Coordinates of N, CA and C in Angstrom, one line a residue:
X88 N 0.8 -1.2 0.0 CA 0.0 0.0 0.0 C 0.9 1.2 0.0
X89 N 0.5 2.2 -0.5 CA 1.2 3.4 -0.6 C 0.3 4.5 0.2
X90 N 1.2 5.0 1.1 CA 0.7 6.6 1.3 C -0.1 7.6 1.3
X91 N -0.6 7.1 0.0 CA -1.1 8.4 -1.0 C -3.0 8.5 -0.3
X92 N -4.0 9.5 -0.3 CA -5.0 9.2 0.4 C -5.5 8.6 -1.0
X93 N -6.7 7.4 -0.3 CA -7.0 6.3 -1.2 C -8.1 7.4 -1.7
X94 N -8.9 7.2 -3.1 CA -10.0 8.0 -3.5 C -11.3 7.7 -2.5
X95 N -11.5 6.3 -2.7 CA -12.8 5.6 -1.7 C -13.1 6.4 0.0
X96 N -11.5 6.3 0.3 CA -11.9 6.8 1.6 C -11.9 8.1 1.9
X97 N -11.9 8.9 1.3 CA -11.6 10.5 0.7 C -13.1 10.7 0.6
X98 N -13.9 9.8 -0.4 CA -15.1 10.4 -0.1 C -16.1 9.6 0.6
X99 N -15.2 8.5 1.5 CA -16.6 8.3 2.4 C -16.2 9.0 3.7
X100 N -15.2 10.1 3.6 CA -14.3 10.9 4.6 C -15.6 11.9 4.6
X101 N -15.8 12.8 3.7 CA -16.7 13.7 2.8 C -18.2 13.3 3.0
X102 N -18.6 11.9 2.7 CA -19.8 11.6 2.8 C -19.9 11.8 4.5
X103 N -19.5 11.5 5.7 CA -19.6 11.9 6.8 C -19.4 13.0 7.5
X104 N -19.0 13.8 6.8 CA -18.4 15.3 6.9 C -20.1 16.1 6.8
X105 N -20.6 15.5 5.6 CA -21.8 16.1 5.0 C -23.2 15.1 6.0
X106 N -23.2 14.3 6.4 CA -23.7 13.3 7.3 C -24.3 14.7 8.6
X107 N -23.3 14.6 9.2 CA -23.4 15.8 10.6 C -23.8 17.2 10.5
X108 N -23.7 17.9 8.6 CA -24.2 18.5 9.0 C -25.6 18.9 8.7
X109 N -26.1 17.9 7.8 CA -27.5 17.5 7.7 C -28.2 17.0 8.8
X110 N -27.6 16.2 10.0 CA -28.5 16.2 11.2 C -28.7 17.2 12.1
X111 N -27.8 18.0 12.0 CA -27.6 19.6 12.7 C -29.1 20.2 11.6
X112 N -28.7 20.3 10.2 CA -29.9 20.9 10.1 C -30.9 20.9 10.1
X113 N -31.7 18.9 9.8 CA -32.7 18.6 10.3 C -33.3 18.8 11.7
X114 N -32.4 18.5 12.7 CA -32.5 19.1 14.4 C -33.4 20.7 14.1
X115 N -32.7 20.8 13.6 CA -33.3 23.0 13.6 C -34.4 23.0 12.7
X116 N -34.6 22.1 11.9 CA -36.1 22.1 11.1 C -36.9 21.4 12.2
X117 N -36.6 20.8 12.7 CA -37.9 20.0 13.4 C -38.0 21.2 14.6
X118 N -37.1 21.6 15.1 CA -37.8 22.9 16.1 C -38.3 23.9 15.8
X119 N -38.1 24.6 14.5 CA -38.8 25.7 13.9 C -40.5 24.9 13.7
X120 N -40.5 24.1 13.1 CA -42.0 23.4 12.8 C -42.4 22.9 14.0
X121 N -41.7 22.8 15.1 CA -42.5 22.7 16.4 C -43.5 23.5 16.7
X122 N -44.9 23.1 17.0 CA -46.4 23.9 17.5 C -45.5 24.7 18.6
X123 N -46.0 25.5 18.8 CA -46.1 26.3 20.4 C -46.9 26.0 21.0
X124 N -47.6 24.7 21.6 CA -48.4 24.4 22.2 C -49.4 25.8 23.7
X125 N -47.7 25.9 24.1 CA -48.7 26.8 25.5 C -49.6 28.2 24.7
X126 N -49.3 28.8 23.4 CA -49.7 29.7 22.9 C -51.1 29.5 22.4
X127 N -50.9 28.2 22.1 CA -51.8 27.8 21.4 C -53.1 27.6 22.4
X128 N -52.9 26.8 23.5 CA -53.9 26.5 24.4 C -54.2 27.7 24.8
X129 N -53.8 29.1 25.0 CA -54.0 30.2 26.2 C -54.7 30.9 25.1
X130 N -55.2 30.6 23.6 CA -55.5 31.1 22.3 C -57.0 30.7 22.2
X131 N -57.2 29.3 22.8 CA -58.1 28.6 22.8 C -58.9 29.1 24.1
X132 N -58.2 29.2 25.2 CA -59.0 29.5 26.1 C -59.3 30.8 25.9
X133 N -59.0 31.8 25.8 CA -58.9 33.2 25.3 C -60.5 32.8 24.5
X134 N -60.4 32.5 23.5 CA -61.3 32.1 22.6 C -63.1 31.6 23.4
X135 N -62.6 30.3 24.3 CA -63.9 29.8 25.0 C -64.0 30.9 25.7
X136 N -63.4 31.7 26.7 CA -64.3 32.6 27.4 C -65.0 33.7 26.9
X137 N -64.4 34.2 25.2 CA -65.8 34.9 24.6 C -66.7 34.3 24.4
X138 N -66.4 32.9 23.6 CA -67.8 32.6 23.4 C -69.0 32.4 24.6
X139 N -68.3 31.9 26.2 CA -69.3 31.7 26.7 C -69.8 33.3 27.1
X140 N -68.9 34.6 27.1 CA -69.4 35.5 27.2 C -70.6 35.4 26.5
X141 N -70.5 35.7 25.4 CA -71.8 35.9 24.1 C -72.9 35.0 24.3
X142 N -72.5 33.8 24.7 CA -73.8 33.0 25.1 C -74.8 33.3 26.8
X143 N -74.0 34.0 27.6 CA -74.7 34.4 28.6 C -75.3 35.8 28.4
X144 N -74.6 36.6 27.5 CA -74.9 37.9 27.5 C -76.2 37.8 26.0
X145 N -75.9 36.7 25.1 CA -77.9 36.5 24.6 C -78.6 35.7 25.8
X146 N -78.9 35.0 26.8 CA -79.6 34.0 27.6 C -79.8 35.0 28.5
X147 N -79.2 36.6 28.4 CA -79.8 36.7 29.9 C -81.6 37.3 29.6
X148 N -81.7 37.4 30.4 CA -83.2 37.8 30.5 C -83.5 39.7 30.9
X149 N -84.2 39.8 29.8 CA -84.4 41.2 29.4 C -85.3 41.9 29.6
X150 N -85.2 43.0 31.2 CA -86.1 43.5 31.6 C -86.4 44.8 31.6
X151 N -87.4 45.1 31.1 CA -87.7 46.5 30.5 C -88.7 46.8 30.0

């Protein structure tokens, strides 16, 4: 064997090189597309207490 860097392992040197940093990027895609779940729920509730506003403020009873 000679010294010299072999081609094969040069680019399965490269293929792993490129390996790490495709899981680094996928990592950062899956957190950006992560829900904000608590925003979400405090959005929702925000939400149900108008509506039951609106539903008590038609049901109430109208004296006059």
């Amino acid at each position: 064997m000679t010294d010299e860097p072999n081609e094969i392992l040069a680019t399965v040197a490269a293929a792993k090189a490129n390996e790490g940093a495709g899981a680094e990027k996928a990592a950062a895609e899956r957190r950006e597309r992560h829900w904000q779940l608590g925003k979400i729920g405090l959005g929702v509730g925000i939400g149900s207490a108008a509506v039951a506003a609106a539903v008590l403020f038609a049901n109430r009873d109208r004296k006059g």
